[in-house]
């Protein structure tokens, strides 16, 4: 379970250090991987929650965080479509 402090750290750092439990990540070589990882963890957590809880959490997150999470998977045509719909 992601605690509020850990979620704030993920958003601020753009990495997944809070989820790796002490494993250090080199910013130079794995920055892109870590951005994909935090986005994947966020999307997975939201998708596995009950719909009402996920809706409340999504409402609290900055729109930019959610869009950045989607952009990390922009190679998926369904995600691209979702981004286009959000841009409208």
Short mmCIF file of C-alpha atoms in Angstrom, two decimals:
data_model
loop_
_atom_site.label_atom_id
_atom_site.label_comp_id
_atom_site.label_asym_id
_atom_site.label_seq_id
_atom_site.Cartn_x
_atom_site.Cartn_y
_atom_site.Cartn_z
CA UNK A 1 0.00 0.00 0.00
CA UNK A 2 1.36 3.43 -0.94
CA UNK A 3 1.33 5.81 2.00
CA UNK A 4 0.70 9.53 1.54
CA UNK A 5 4.34 10.40 2.31
CA UNK A 6 5.58 7.90 -0.26
CA UNK A 7 3.15 9.14 -2.92
CA UNK A 8 4.28 12.73 -2.32
CA UNK A 9 7.90 11.59 -2.67
CA UNK A 10 7.11 9.82 -5.95
CA UNK A 11 5.45 12.90 -7.36
CA UNK A 12 8.27 15.23 -6.26
CA UNK A 13 11.20 13.06 -7.33
CA UNK A 14 9.71 11.48 -10.43
CA UNK A 15 11.17 8.14 -9.33
CA UNK A 16 10.15 5.05 -7.49
CA UNK A 17 12.62 5.12 -4.60
CA UNK A 18 9.80 4.97 -2.06
CA UNK A 19 8.55 1.73 -3.58
CA UNK A 20 11.94 0.06 -3.86
CA UNK A 21 12.49 -0.07 -0.07
CA UNK A 22 16.00 1.33 0.08
CA UNK A 23 17.38 0.26 -3.30
CA UNK A 24 19.19 3.22 -4.81
CA UNK A 25 18.59 4.07 -8.45
CA UNK A 26 21.15 5.88 -10.58
CA UNK A 27 19.51 8.96 -12.12
CA UNK A 28 21.76 8.89 -15.19
CA UNK A 29 21.14 5.37 -16.44
CA UNK A 30 17.67 4.56 -15.19
CA UNK A 31 15.78 7.87 -15.14
CA UNK A 32 13.44 6.84 -17.96
CA UNK A 33 12.91 3.37 -16.48
CA UNK A 34 12.08 4.87 -13.09
CA UNK A 35 9.57 7.28 -14.61
CA UNK A 36 7.86 4.36 -16.31
CA UNK A 37 7.99 2.37 -13.08
CA UNK A 38 6.31 4.97 -10.87
CA UNK A 39 3.68 5.54 -13.55
CA UNK A 40 3.07 1.81 -13.79
CA UNK A 41 2.80 1.45 -10.02
CA UNK A 42 0.38 4.38 -9.82
CA UNK A 43 -1.80 3.08 -12.65
CA UNK A 44 -1.81 -0.44 -11.23
CA UNK A 45 -2.72 0.77 -7.75
CA UNK A 46 -5.56 2.93 -9.08
CA UNK A 47 -6.86 0.17 -11.35
CA UNK A 48 -6.92 -2.40 -8.54
CA UNK A 49 -8.75 -0.14 -6.08
CA UNK A 50 -12.48 -0.11 -5.70
CA UNK A 51 -13.86 2.38 -8.23
CA UNK A 52 -15.17 4.83 -5.61
CA UNK A 53 -11.82 4.99 -3.80
CA UNK A 54 -9.87 5.37 -7.06
CA UNK A 55 -12.18 8.23 -8.12
CA UNK A 56 -11.54 10.05 -4.82
CA UNK A 57 -7.76 9.61 -5.13
CA UNK A 58 -7.72 10.66 -8.79
CA UNK A 59 -9.65 13.79 -7.83
CA UNK A 60 -6.88 14.65 -5.30
CA UNK A 61 -3.95 14.13 -7.68
CA UNK A 62 -2.74 16.96 -9.90
CA UNK A 63 -3.90 16.49 -13.49
CA UNK A 64 -0.28 16.78 -14.70
CA UNK A 65 0.74 13.72 -12.66
CA UNK A 66 -1.97 11.60 -14.23
CA UNK A 67 -1.22 12.83 -17.74
CA UNK A 68 2.51 12.18 -17.22
CA UNK A 69 1.70 8.64 -16.09
CA UNK A 70 -0.31 8.11 -19.27
CA UNK A 71 2.41 9.64 -21.47
CA UNK A 72 4.90 7.07 -20.19
CA UNK A 73 2.82 4.47 -22.08
CA UNK A 74 2.09 6.55 -25.19
CA UNK A 75 3.19 3.65 -27.42
CA UNK A 76 -0.16 1.98 -26.61
CA UNK A 77 -2.88 3.14 -29.06
CA UNK A 78 -5.59 3.03 -26.37
CA UNK A 79 -3.52 5.27 -24.09
CA UNK A 80 -2.89 7.64 -27.01
CA UNK A 81 -6.64 7.83 -27.55
CA UNK A 82 -7.18 8.55 -23.85
CA UNK A 83 -4.62 11.37 -24.03
CA UNK A 84 -6.39 12.87 -27.03
CA UNK A 85 -9.72 12.72 -25.19
CA UNK A 86 -8.19 14.38 -22.12
CA UNK A 87 -6.76 17.16 -24.27
CA UNK A 88 -10.25 18.11 -25.54
#
